[in-house]
CSV table of C-alpha atoms in Angstrom, one decimal:
chain,number,residue,atom,x,y,z
A,159,MET,CA,0.7,1.4,12.6
A,160,LYS,CA,-2.2,2.3,14.8
A,161,ALA,CA,-5.5,1.1,13.6
A,162,ARG,CA,-7.2,4.0,15.3
A,163,SER,CA,-5.5,6.6,13.1
A,164,VAL,CA,-6.4,4.7,9.9
A,165,ILE,CA,-10.0,4.4,11.0
A,166,LEU,CA,-10.2,8.0,12.0
A,167,TYR,CA,-8.7,9.2,8.7
A,168,THR,CA,-11.1,7.0,6.7
A,169,VAL,CA,-14.1,8.2,8.6
A,170,LEU,CA,-13.1,11.8,8.2
A,171,ARG,CA,-12.6,11.4,4.5
A,172,LEU,CA,-16.0,9.7,4.1
A,173,ALA,CA,-17.6,12.6,6.1
A,174,ALA,CA,-15.8,15.1,3.9
A,175,PHE,CA,-17.6,13.6,0.9
A,176,LEU,CA,-20.9,12.6,2.4
A,177,VAL,CA,-21.7,15.9,4.1
A,178,PRO,CA,-21.3,18.0,1.0
A,179,PHE,CA,-23.1,15.4,-1.1
A,180,GLY,CA,-26.1,15.4,1.4
A,181,ILE,CA,-26.2,19.2,1.3
A,182,LEU,CA,-26.1,19.3,-2.5
A,183,MET,CA,-28.9,16.7,-2.7
A,184,LEU,CA,-31.1,19.0,-0.7
A,185,LEU,CA,-31.0,21.4,-3.7
A,186,PRO,CA,-33.9,20.6,-6.2
A,187,ILE,CA,-31.7,20.9,-9.3
A,188,MET,CA,-29.1,18.5,-8.0
A,189,ARG,CA,-31.8,15.8,-7.4
A,190,GLU,CA,-32.0,15.5,-11.2
A,191,TYR,CA,-28.3,15.6,-11.7
A,192,TYR,CA,-27.1,13.4,-8.9
A,193,LEU,CA,-23.9,12.5,-10.8
A,194,LEU,CA,-23.0,16.1,-11.0
A,195,ALA,CA,-23.7,16.4,-7.3
A,196,ALA,CA,-21.4,13.5,-6.6
A,197,ILE,CA,-18.6,15.1,-8.7
A,198,PHE,CA,-19.0,18.4,-6.9
A,199,ALA,CA,-19.0,16.6,-3.5
A,200,ALA,CA,-15.9,14.7,-4.4
A,201,LEU,CA,-14.1,17.9,-5.4
A,202,ILE,CA,-15.2,19.6,-2.2
A,203,GLY,CA,-14.2,16.6,-0.1
A,204,LEU,CA,-10.8,16.5,-1.7
A,205,SER,CA,-10.3,20.2,-1.0
A,206,LEU,CA,-11.4,19.8,2.6
A,207,SER,CA,-9.2,16.8,3.2
A,208,MET,CA,-6.2,18.6,1.8
A,209,LEU,CA,-6.8,21.6,4.0
A,210,PHE,CA,-7.9,20.0,7.3
A,211,LEU,CA,-6.8,16.4,7.3
A,212,ARG,CA,-3.1,16.8,6.9
A,213,ARG,CA,-2.2,15.7,10.5
A,214,PRO,CA,-4.2,12.4,10.4
A,215,LEU,CA,-2.8,11.6,6.9
A,216,GLU,CA,0.8,12.2,8.2
A,217,GLU,CA,0.1,9.8,11.1
A,218,VAL,CA,-1.2,7.1,8.8
A,219,THR,CA,1.7,7.5,6.3
A,220,ALA,CA,4.3,7.4,9.2
A,221,GLY,CA,2.7,4.2,10.5
A,222,LEU,CA,2.8,2.7,7.0
A,223,ALA,CA,6.5,3.7,6.6
A,224,GLU,CA,7.4,2.2,10.0
A,225,ARG,CA,5.6,-1.0,9.2
A,226,ARG,CA,7.3,-1.2,5.8
A,227,SER,CA,10.8,-0.6,7.2
A,228,ARG,CA,10.2,-3.4,9.8
A,229,ALA,CA,9.1,-5.8,7.1
A,230,ARG,CA,12.2,-4.8,5.0
A,231,ASP,CA,14.5,-5.6,7.9
A,232,ARG,CA,13.3,-9.1,8.2
A,233,VAL,CA,15.2,-11.6,6.1
A,234,SER,CA,13.0,-13.5,3.7
A,235,ASP,CA,13.3,-17.3,3.2
A,236,GLU,CA,14.6,-16.8,-0.4
A,237,GLU,CA,17.4,-14.5,0.9
A,238,ALA,CA,18.3,-17.0,3.6
A,239,GLU,CA,18.4,-19.8,1.0
A,240,ASP,CA,20.5,-17.7,-1.4
A,241,ALA,CA,23.0,-16.9,1.4
A,242,ALA,CA,23.3,-20.5,2.4
A,243,ALA,CA,23.8,-21.6,-1.2
A,244,SER,CA,26.5,-19.0,-1.8
A,245,ALA,CA,28.2,-19.9,1.5
A,246,SER,CA,28.3,-23.6,0.5
A,247,ALA,CA,29.5,-22.8,-3.0
A,248,SER,CA,32.4,-20.8,-1.7
A,249,ALA,CA,33.5,-23.5,0.8
A,250,PRO,CA,36.6,-25.4,-0.4
A,251,ALA,CA,36.0,-28.9,-1.7
A,252,SER,CA,37.8,-31.8,-0.1
A,253,ALA,CA,40.4,-33.8,-2.0
A,254,ASP,CA,38.4,-37.0,-2.0
A,255,GLU,CA,35.6,-35.5,-4.1
A,256,GLY,CA,35.9,-35.4,-7.9
A,257,PRO,CA,34.9,-32.4,-9.9
A,258,GLU,CA,31.2,-31.6,-9.7
A,259,GLU,CA,29.2,-32.2,-12.9
A,260,GLU,CA,25.9,-30.8,-13.9
A,261,PRO,CA,23.1,-33.3,-14.1
A,262,GLY,CA,22.7,-34.6,-17.6
A,263,VAL,CA,26.3,-33.7,-18.7
A,264,ARG,CA,27.8,-37.2,-18.3
A,265,ASP,CA,26.4,-38.7,-21.4
A,266,ARG,CA,27.0,-35.9,-23.9
A,267,GLY,CA,28.9,-37.1,-26.9
A,268,GLN,CA,30.7,-40.0,-25.2
């Protein structure tokens, strides 16, 4: 994933909110109702980002998907240990060894 595309998308999303918010705050009525101005700016920013920021969003999501698929391809420690344990359990036991007992099973009822 490219850090440039993530930073670019984040800056553009912030600008899509801050520019309308700044313009709305220039109106005298919105100075009193700054929360309403923030809500309107958020809606305007969301609309602008859906219309104009589709390509940067696709670049960011493609990078995240690639990074996730690379992480999924790596074998974790737990998976390696499970594979080693199942391989040793399926190996035939030698004739010298007696049957395996679970710990704490020896002294039951004898």
